[in-house]
XYZ file of C-alpha atoms in Angstrom:
273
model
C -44.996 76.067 31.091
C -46.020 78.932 33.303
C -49.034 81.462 32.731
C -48.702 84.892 34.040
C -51.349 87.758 34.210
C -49.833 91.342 33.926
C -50.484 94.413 32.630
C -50.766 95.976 29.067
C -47.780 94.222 26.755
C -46.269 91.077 26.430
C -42.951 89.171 26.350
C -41.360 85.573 26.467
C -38.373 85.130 29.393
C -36.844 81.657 30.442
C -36.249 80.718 34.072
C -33.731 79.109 35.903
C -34.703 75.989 34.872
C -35.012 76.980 30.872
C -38.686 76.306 30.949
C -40.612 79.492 28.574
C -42.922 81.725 30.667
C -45.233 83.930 28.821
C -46.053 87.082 30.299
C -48.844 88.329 29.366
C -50.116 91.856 30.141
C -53.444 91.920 28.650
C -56.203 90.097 31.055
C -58.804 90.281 28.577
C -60.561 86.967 27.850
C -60.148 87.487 24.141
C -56.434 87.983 24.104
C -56.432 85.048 26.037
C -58.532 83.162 23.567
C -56.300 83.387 20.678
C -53.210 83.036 22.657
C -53.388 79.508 24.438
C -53.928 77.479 21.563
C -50.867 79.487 19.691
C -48.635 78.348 23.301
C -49.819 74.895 23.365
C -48.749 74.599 18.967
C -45.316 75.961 20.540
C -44.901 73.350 23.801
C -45.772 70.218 21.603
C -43.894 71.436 19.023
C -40.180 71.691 20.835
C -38.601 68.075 22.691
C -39.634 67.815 26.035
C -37.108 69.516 28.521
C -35.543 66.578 31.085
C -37.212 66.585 34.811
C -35.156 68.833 37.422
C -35.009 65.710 39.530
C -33.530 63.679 36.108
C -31.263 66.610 36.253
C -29.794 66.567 39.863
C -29.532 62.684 39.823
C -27.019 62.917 36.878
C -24.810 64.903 39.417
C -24.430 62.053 41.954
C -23.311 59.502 39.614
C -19.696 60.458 40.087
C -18.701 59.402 43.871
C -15.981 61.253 45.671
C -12.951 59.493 46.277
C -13.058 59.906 49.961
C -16.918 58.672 49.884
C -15.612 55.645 47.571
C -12.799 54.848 50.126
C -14.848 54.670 53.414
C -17.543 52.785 51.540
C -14.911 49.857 50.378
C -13.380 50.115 54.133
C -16.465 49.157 55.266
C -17.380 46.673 53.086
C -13.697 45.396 54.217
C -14.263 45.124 57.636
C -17.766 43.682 57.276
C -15.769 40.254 55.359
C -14.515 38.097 57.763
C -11.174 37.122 56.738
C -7.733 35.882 57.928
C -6.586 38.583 60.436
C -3.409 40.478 58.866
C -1.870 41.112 62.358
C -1.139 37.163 62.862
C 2.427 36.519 62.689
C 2.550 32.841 63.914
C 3.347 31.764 60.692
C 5.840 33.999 60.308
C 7.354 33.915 63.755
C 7.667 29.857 62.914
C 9.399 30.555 60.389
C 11.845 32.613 61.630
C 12.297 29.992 64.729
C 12.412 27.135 62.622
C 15.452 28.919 60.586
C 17.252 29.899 64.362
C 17.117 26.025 65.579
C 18.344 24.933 62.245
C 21.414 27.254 62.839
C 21.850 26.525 66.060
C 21.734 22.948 64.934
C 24.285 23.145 62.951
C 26.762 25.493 65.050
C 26.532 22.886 67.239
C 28.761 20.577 65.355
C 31.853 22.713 64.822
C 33.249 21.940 68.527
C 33.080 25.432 69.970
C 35.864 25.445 72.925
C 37.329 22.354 71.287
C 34.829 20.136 72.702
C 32.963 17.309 70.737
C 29.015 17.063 69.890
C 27.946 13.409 70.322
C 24.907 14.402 67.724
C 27.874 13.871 64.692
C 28.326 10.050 65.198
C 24.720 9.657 66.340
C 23.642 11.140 62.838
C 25.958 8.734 61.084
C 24.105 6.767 58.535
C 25.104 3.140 58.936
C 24.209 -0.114 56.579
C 24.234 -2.764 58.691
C 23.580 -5.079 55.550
C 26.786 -4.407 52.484
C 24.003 -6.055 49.997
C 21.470 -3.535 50.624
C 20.807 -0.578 50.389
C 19.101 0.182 53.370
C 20.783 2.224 55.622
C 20.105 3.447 59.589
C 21.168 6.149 61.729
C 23.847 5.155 64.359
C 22.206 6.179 67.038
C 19.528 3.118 66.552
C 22.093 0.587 66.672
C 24.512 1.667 69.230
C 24.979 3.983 72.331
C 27.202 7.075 71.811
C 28.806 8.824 75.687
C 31.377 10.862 76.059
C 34.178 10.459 78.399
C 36.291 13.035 79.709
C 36.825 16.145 77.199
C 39.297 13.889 74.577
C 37.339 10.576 74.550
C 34.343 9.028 73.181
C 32.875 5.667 73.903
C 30.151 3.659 71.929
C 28.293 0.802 73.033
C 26.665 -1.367 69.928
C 24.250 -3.311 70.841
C 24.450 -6.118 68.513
C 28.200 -7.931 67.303
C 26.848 -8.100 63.360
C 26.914 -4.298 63.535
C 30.586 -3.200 65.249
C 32.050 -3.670 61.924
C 29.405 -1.714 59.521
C 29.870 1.177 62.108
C 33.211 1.258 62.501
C 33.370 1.402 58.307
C 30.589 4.531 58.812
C 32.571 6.431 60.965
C 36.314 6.031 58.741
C 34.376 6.817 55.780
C 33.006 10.202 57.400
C 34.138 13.589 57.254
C 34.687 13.717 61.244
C 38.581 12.339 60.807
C 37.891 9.834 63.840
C 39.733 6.474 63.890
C 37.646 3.855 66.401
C 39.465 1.467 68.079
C 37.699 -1.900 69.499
C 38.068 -2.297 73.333
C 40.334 -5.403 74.048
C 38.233 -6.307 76.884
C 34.776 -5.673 75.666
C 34.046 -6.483 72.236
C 30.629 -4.489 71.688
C 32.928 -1.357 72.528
C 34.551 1.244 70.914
C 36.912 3.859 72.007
C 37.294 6.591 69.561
C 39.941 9.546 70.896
C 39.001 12.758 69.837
C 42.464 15.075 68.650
C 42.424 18.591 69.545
C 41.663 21.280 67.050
C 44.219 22.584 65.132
C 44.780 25.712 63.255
C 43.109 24.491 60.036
C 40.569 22.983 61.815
C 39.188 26.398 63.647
C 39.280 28.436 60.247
C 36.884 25.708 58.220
C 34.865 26.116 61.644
C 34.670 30.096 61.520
C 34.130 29.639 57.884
C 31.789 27.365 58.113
C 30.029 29.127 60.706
C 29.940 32.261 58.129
C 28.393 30.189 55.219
C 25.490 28.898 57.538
C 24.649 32.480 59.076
C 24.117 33.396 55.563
C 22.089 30.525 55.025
C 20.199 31.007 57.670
C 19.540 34.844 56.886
C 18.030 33.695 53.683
C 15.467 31.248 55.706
C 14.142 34.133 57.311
C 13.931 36.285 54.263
C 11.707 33.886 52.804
C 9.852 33.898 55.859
C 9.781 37.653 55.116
C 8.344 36.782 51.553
C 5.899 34.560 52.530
C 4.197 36.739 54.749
C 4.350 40.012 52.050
C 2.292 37.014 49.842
C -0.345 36.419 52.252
C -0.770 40.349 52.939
C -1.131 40.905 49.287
C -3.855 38.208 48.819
C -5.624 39.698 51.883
C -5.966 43.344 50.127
C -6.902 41.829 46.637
C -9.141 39.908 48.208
C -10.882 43.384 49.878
C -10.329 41.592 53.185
C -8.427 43.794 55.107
C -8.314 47.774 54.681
C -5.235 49.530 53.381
C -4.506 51.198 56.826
C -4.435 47.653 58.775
C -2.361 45.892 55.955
C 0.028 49.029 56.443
C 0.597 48.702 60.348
C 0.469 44.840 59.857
C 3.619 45.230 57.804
C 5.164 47.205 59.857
C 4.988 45.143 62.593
C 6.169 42.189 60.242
C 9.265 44.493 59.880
C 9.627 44.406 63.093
C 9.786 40.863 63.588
C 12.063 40.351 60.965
C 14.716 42.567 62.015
C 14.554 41.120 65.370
C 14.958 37.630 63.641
C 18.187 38.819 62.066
C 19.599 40.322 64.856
C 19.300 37.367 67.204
C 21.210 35.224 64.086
C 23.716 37.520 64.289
C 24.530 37.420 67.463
C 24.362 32.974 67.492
C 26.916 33.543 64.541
C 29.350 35.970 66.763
C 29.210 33.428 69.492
C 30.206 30.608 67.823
C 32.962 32.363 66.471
C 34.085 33.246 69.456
C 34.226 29.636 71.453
C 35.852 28.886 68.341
C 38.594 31.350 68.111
C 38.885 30.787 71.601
C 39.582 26.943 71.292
């Protein structure tokens, strides 16, 4: 409520802030007399008008989106918090997949030559009433000799005959012959590849690329998991997460690639055998 002296007539007007001020243009004391208590009937009579300050805080309740976006990034990179731009986990992944392959490339004889791993892998029962069965390479001593021959040296005479059963009952088509002069001995000749024998190697080679491949997509998927719980979580901000994937794509392809190229190789030493 504001009270104005002017001169002769009066009038009402509202200012900016829609508060009533009474201009009034007669200074004498007795207009003034009867006029107050008539303004003060009107002021208590109306609801009081909110505070300017009540007014301007209602404005600030709705934050900007930019304001709302630097205030959660900082509040994300105040957390501490796994950091998005490790890939160890990943990169194992992706490694353990390669040596698997690798692994098993190995055993197609690439150049027509022989891994020693597929009679040391041989699961052998020493024991036809149990159960219990070891690898081969725990009871005996497997060596090549020369590029067509294989020797093994058991070490005990109770197990000659459980691994010569191992080895005819096996995939590998090997036929181990006991040496006439040593009888903890076996001579096993190994027959050149054939024909048939190279395509179930490229094929085979074809069917564990693509296993392979899928090992490192999961690796892939893993990783988009752990990202994910990082940005629910409000522990990382949107523009990290977003270059950490891309480096994660990164890795990936790369991963991919280099299985390609194992695949193409062993394809080759084995059209080449």
């Amino acid at each position: 409520m504001t009270l104005r002296l002017a001169a002769p007539s009066s009038a009402v007007t509202r200012n900016v802030y829609g508060l009533e001020t009474f201009v009034i243009r007669d200074a004498s004391f007795e207009l003034l007399r009867h006029t107050i208590p008539s303004l003060r009937a009107i002021f208590h009579a109306r609801p009081p008008l909110p505070l300017v300050s009540q007014c301007l805080s209602r404005s600030l309740h709705t934050t900007s989106p930019v304001l709302r976006y630097r205030r959660e990034s900082s509040a994300a990179s105040a957390r501490t918090g796994p950091d998005p731009f490790d890939l160890s986990e990943l990169q194992a992944g992706i490694q353990k997949a390669i040596d698997k392959l690798k692994n098993e490339l190995s055993k197609l004889r690439p150049g027509g030559r022989f891994n020693p791993e597929l009679l040391e892998d041989l699961a052998v029962s020493p024991d036809k009433k149990s159960k219990y069965a070891i690898r081969l390479k725990e009871l005996a001593q497997v060596v090549p000799r020369g590029g067509r021959t294989v020797i093994i040296y058991v070490g005990e005479k109770d197990h000659v005959k459980p691994i010569i059963s191992a080895i005819l009952n096996s995939s590998l088509n090997l036929n181990p012959q006991p040496d006439p002069e040593e009888p903890l001995q076996l001579n096993i000749p190994i027959p050149p590849p054939t024909k048939e024998s190279r395509l179930a190697g490229l094929d085979s080679a074809q069917k564990t690329g693509k296993v392979v491949k899928m090992m490192v997509r999961d690796a892939r998927g893993v990783q988009q998991k752990r990202f994910k719980a990082m940005f629910v979580a409000r522990t990382v901000r949107p523009d990290d997460r977003f270059k950490a994937e891309k480096e994660m794509e990164k890795v990936v392809e790369k991963g991919q690639k280099e299985v390609e190229e194992i695949v193409k190789g062993a394809k080759r030493a084995l059209e080449a055998s």
